[in-house]
Structure formats: C-alpha cells, structure tokens
CSV table of C-alpha atoms in Angstrom, one decimal:
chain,number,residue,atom,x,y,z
A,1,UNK,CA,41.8,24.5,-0.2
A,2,UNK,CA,38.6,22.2,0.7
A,3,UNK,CA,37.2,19.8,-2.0
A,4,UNK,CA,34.0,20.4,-3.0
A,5,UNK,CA,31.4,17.3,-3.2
A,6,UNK,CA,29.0,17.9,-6.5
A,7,UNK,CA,26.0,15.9,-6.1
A,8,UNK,CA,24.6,15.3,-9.7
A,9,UNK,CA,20.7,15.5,-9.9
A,10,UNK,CA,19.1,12.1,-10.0
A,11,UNK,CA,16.4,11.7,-12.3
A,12,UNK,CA,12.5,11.5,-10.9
A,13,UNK,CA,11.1,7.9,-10.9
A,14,UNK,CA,7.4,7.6,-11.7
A,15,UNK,CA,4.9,4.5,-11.6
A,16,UNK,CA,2.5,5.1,-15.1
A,17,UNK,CA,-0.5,2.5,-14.6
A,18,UNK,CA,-1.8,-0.2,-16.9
A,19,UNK,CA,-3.8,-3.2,-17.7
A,20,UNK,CA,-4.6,-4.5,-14.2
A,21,UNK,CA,-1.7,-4.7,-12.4
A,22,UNK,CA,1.6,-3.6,-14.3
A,23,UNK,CA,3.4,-0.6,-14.2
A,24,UNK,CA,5.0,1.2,-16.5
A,25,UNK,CA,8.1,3.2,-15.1
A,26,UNK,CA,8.6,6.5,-16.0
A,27,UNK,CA,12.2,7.8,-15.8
A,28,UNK,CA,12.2,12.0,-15.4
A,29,UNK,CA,14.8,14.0,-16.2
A,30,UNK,CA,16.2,16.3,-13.9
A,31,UNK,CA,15.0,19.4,-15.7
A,32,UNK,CA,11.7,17.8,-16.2
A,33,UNK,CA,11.5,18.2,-19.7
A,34,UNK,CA,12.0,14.7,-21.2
A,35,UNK,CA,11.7,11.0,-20.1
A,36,UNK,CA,12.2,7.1,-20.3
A,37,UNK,CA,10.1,4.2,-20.2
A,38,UNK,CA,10.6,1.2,-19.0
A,39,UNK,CA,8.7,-2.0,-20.3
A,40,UNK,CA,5.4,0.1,-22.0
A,41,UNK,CA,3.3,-2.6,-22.6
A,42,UNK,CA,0.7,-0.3,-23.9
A,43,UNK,CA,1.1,3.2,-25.6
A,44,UNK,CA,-1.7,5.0,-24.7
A,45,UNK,CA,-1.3,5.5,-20.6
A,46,UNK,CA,2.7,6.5,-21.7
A,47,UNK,CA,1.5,9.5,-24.0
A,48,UNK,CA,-1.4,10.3,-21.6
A,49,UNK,CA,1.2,10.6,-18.8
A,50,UNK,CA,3.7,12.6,-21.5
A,51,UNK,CA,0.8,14.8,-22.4
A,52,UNK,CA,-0.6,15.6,-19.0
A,53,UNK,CA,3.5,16.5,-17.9
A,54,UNK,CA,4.9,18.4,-21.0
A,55,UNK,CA,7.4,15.8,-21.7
A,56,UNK,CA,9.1,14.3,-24.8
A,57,UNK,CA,9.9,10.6,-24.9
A,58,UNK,CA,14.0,10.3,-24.8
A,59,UNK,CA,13.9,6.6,-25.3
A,60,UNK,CA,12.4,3.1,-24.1
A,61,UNK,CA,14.2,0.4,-22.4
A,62,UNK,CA,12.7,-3.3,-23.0
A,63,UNK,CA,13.6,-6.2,-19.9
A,64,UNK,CA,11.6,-9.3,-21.9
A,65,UNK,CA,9.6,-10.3,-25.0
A,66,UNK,CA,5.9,-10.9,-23.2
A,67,UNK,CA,3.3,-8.2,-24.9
A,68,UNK,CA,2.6,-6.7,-21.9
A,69,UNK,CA,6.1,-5.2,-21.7
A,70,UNK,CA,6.8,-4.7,-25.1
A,71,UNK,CA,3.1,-3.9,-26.7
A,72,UNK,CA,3.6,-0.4,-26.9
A,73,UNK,CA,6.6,0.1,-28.8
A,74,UNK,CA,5.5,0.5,-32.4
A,75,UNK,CA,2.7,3.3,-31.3
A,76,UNK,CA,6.0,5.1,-29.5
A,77,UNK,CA,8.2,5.1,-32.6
A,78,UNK,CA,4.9,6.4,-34.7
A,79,UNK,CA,4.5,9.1,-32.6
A,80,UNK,CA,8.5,9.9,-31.2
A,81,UNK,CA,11.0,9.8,-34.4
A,82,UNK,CA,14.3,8.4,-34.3
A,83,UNK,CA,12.8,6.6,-31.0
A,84,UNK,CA,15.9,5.0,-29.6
A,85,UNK,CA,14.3,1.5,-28.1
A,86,UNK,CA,17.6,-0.4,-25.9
A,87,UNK,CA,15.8,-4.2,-25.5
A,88,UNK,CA,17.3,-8.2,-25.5
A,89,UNK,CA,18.8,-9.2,-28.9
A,90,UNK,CA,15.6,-10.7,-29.8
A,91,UNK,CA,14.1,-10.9,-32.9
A,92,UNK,CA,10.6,-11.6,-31.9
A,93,UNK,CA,10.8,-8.2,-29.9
A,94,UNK,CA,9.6,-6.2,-33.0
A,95,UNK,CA,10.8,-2.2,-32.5
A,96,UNK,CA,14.3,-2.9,-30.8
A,97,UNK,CA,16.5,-0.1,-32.6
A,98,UNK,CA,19.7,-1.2,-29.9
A,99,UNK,CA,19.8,-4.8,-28.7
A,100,UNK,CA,21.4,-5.2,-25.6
A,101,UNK,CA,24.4,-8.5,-26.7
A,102,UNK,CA,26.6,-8.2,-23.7
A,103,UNK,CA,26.6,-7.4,-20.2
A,104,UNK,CA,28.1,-4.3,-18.6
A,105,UNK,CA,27.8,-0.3,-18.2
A,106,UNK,CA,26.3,1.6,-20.6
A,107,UNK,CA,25.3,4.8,-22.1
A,108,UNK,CA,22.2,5.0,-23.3
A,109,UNK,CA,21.9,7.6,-25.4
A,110,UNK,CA,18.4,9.8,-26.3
A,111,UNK,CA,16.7,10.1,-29.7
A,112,UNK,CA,16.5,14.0,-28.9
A,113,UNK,CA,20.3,14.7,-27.4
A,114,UNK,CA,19.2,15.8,-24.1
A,115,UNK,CA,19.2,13.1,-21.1
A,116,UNK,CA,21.4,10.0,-21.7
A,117,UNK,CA,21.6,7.1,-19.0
A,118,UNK,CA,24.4,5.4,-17.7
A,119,UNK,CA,23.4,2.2,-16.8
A,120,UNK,CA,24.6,-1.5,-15.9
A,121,UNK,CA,23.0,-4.2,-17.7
A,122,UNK,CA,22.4,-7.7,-16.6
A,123,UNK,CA,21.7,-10.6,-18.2
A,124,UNK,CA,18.6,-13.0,-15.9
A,125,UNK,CA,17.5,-15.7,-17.4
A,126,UNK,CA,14.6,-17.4,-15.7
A,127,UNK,CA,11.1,-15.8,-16.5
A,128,UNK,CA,12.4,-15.9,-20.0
A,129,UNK,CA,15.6,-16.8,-21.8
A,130,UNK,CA,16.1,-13.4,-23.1
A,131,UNK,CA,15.3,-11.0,-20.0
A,132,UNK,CA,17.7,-8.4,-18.8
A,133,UNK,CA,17.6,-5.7,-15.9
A,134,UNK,CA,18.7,-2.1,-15.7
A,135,UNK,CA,20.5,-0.7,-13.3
A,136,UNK,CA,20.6,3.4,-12.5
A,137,UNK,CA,22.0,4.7,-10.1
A,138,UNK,CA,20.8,2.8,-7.1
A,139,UNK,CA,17.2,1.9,-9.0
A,140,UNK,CA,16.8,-1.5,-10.4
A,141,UNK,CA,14.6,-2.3,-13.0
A,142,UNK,CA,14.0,-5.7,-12.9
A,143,UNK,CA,10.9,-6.7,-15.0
A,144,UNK,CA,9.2,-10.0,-14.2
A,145,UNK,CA,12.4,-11.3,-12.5
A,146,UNK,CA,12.2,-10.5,-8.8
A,147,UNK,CA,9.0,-9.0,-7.4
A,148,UNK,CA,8.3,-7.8,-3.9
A,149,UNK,CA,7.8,-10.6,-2.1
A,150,UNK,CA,8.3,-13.1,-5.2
A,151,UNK,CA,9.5,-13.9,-8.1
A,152,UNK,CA,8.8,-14.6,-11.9
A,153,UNK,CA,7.2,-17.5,-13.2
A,154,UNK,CA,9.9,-20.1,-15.0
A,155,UNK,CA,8.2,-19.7,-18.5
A,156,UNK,CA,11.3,-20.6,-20.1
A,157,UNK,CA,14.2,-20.9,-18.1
A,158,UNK,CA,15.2,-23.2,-15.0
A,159,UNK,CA,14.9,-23.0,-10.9
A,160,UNK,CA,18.9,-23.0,-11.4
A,161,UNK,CA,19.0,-20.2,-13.6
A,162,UNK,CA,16.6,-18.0,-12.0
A,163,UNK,CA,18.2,-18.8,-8.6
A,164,UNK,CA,21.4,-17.5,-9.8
A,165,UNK,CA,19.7,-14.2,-11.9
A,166,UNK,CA,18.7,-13.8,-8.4
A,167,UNK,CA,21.7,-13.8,-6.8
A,168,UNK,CA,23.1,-11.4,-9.2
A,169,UNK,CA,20.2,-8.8,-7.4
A,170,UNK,CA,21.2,-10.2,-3.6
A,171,UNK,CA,24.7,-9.4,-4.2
A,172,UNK,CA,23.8,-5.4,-4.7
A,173,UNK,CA,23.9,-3.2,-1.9
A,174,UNK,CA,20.8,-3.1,0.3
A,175,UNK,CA,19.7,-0.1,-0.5
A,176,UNK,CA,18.8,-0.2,-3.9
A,177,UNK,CA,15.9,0.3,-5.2
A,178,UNK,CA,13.5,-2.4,-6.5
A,179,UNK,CA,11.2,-1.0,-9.3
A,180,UNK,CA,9.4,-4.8,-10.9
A,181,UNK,CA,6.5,-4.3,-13.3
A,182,UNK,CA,3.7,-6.1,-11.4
A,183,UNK,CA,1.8,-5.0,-8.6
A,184,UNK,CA,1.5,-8.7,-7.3
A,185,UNK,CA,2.9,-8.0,-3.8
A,186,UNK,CA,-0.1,-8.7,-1.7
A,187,UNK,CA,-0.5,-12.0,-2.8
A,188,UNK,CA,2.6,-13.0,-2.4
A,189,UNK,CA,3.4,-12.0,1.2
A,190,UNK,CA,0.3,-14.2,1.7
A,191,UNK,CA,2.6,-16.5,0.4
A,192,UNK,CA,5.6,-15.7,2.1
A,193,UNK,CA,3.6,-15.9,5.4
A,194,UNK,CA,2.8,-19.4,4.7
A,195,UNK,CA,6.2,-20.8,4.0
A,196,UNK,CA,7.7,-18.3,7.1
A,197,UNK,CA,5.0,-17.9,9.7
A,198,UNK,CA,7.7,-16.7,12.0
A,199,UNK,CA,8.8,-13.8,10.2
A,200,UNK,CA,8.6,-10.8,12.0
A,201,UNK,CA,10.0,-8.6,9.3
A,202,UNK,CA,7.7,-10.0,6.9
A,203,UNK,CA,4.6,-9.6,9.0
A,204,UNK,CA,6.1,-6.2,9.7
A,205,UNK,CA,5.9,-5.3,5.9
A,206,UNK,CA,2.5,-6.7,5.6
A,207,UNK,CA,0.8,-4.4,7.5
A,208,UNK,CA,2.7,-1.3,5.5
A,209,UNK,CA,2.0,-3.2,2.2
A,210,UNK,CA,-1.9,-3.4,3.1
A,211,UNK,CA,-2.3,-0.1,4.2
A,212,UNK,CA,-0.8,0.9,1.0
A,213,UNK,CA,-3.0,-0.8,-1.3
A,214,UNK,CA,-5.7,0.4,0.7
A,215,UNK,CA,-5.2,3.7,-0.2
A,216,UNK,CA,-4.4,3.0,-3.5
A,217,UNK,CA,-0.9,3.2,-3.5
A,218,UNK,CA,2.0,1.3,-5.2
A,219,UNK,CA,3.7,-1.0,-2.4
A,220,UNK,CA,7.0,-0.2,-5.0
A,221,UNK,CA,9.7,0.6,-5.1
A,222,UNK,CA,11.0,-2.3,-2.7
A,223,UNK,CA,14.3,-3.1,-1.5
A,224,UNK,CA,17.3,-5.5,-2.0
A,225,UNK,CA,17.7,-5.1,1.5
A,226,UNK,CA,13.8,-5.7,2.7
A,227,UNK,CA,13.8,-8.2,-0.3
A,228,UNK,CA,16.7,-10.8,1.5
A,229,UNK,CA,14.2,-10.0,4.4
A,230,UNK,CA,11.0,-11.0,3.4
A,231,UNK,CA,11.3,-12.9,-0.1
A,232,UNK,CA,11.4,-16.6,0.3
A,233,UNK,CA,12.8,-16.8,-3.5
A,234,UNK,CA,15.1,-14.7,-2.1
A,235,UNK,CA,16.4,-16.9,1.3
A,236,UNK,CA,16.8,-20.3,-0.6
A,237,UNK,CA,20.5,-20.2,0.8
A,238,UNK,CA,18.6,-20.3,4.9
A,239,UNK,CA,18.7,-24.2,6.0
A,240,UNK,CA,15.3,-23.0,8.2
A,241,UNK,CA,13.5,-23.3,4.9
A,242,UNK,CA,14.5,-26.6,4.4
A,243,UNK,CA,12.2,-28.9,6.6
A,244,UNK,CA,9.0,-27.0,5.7
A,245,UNK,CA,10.2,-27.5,2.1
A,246,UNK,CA,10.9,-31.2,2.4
A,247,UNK,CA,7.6,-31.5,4.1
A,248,UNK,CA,5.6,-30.1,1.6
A,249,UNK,CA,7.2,-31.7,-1.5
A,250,UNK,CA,8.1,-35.1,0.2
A,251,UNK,CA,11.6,-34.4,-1.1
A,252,UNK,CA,14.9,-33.5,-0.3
A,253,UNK,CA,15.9,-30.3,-0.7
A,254,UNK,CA,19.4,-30.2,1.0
A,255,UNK,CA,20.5,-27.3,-1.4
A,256,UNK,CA,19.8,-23.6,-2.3
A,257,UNK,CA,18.6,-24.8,-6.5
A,258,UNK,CA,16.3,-27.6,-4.9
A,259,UNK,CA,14.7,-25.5,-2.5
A,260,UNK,CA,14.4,-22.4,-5.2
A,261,UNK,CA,12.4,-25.3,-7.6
A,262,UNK,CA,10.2,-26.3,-4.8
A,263,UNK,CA,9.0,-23.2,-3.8
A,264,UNK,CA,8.5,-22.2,-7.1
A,265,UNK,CA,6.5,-25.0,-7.8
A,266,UNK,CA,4.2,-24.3,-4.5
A,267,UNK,CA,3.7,-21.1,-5.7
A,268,UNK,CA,2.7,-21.8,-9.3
A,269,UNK,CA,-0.4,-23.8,-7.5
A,270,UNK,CA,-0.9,-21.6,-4.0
C-alpha cells in the first residue's frame, strides 16, 4: 500500500497599495472567500480591495506601532465585528484585541470561524522596541525590519539588536519569502552598489528590480536567499566589507555589530 502525499492549499498572497510607497499585504484564503491583513495603515484601500473581491476580513495582524501600519485598525473593527487584531503587547497600538507576549507557533484564529493561520512569531527589536514578524508557511512578513536590499531605520532600538533580529531572518531557509511593507528597493540597491561595486548578483537584481518598477510592478516578495546575496545589512558577518567600512567612517569595524552600525549610519545620510 503507497502513501499518499496531501498537499494543503496555500493561501494567495496579495500587495493592496497605499500612501506612497507601503503595502499592505493581503492574505487570501484558499477558497477565496475571506482574508488577512497585514500592517493596514489605512482603511480605505483594504475595504476597496475587499469590495472589488467579495471578501470578508478574517483578521488583521500588526508588526509595529508607526501609524502607517497600524492607522487603519479602528475603521476595520467599525466595519468587521468581533475583528480579531493579533499585534505587539503595546498599549499605544490602540485596537489590539490579541497581543502577541511571547515568541513561538501560533494559531491565529478568525473573527468569522472560517480560515485560521498557523504561524511563528518573532520577536525583532531594532526599527522599534516592540516589532515582531510573522511567519506562514514559507512567507515572511517582516514589517520595517528587513527590506529588499535594506533595512529599517534604528528609531528605537540598537545596530546590535537589529543585527541580531536580522539574523533570526538569515538563519531561515533560502527560499522563503520576503513580504516588507515599503517599496524602498530601488534606492537601496543604489546603495548596495555603492558599498559593493563588485557584486554581480546585486547588479544582476538591479536590472530585474528596474524593469519592474518600470512597469509598475512590486520588486516584492524578495528572498532570504537573494537577500544574504544582495543586502549589505544582511553580509555584516563578510570581512570584504570591512575596509570599505573602515574607510568611510575612519573607524574600526573589526566585527559584524560595528560594521552593521556603520552602515546604518551611511545609509541614514546617502
């Protein structure tokens, strides 16, 4: 008797647009009938999207405090009941109906009974103090934590923390998926280019990414894989960074932490 291998339908992930460069991520059901969002800084483009597709909101999950993730909450719950809204144990994140305490799998379960997640949460302090990721399946949603090609500003945490929220992402298998809130990928692989001229996989990638945003397209999802590839943020552990570092800063930077705070601070003023 042969065993037979069940593959479970994977839910249908979908950029919603808004402001001027974030995305909200829409997470779709496999019958199509209901959804998630991710990070809805604004209401308006998520009920236009549920409108326009004939889907209910199941439930909203919330990486960081800043308004343009979390803006959009209130106008949800309005207009969903019993809206379940999985966030950081934040009280200045107003709407959170299940904060998020620990690390670890979870089941996220819908306001309507239909499509629950299972997820694996992780705590990455850097951006902010309170931000978390979501990982399902092989898609990671990230927030303002790691970007294509970049990372978050240090608002509130340190280059060591953020270097090591980091590493939490590197240590994932290659071929996740990297689904980040900001379409700030262009700008910096400009960046990227100037701190690794010598790249060939990133000058590779910018060509793709280019004729993506030519045509209006989202350069994301990203990799892990292309990410340990292309992302300086993401190669602080490579001694070839080092003298190109030290040169610009006039400063040693004989370890991955220094290196991570250097570059960061390059960036912040490129």
């Amino acid at each position: 008797m042969s065993n037979v291998h069940v593959t479970r339908a994977r839910p249908q992930i979908t950029p919603i647009a808004a402001f001027d460069d974030n995305y909200i991520w829409a997470i779709v059901a496999p019958k199509g009938d209901s959804c998630w969002v991710v990070d809805p800084g604004d209401a308006a483009p998520v009920l236009a999207f549920l409108a326009q597709n004939d889907l209910t909101l199941a439930g909203v999950l919330i990486t960081h405090h800043h308004s343009d993730h979390t803006g959009g909450i209130l106008a949800l719950k309005e207009a969903f009941d019993s809206l379940p809204v999985y966030g950081p144990a934040n009280p200045a994140i107003k709407g959170i109906t299940q904060p998020l305490t620990e690390e670890g799998g979870y089941r996220l379960e819908p306001g309507n009974g239909q499509f629950a997640l299972e997820c694996r949460v992780f705590k990455v302090p850097g951006h902010t103090l309170d931000h978390i990721a979501y990982l399902i399946d092989d898609a990671l949603f990230c927030g303002d934590t790691l970007f294509c090609a970049g990372c978050g500003r240090l608002f509130e945490g340190s280059a060591e923390q953020m270097y090591h929220s980091l590493g939490q992402f590197a240590a994932l298998d290659d071929s996740t998926k990297v689904y980040c809130t900001h379409e700030y990928t262009l700008a910096n692989l400009h960046f990227a280019k100037a701190i690794e001229p010598d790249n060939q996989a990133l000058a590779d990638y910018m060509l793709t990414a280019e004729a993506l945003r030519e045509q209006q397209q989202p350069t994301l999802p990203s990799t892990i894989g292309r990410e340990k590839a292309i992302n300086p943020f993401m190669r602080c552990q490579k001694n070839t960074l080092q003298s190109r570092l030290e040169s610009h800063s006039g400063q040693p930077c004989n370890d991955p932490v220094s290196r991570f705070a250097v570059l960061r601070q390059w960036k912040d003023n490129f």
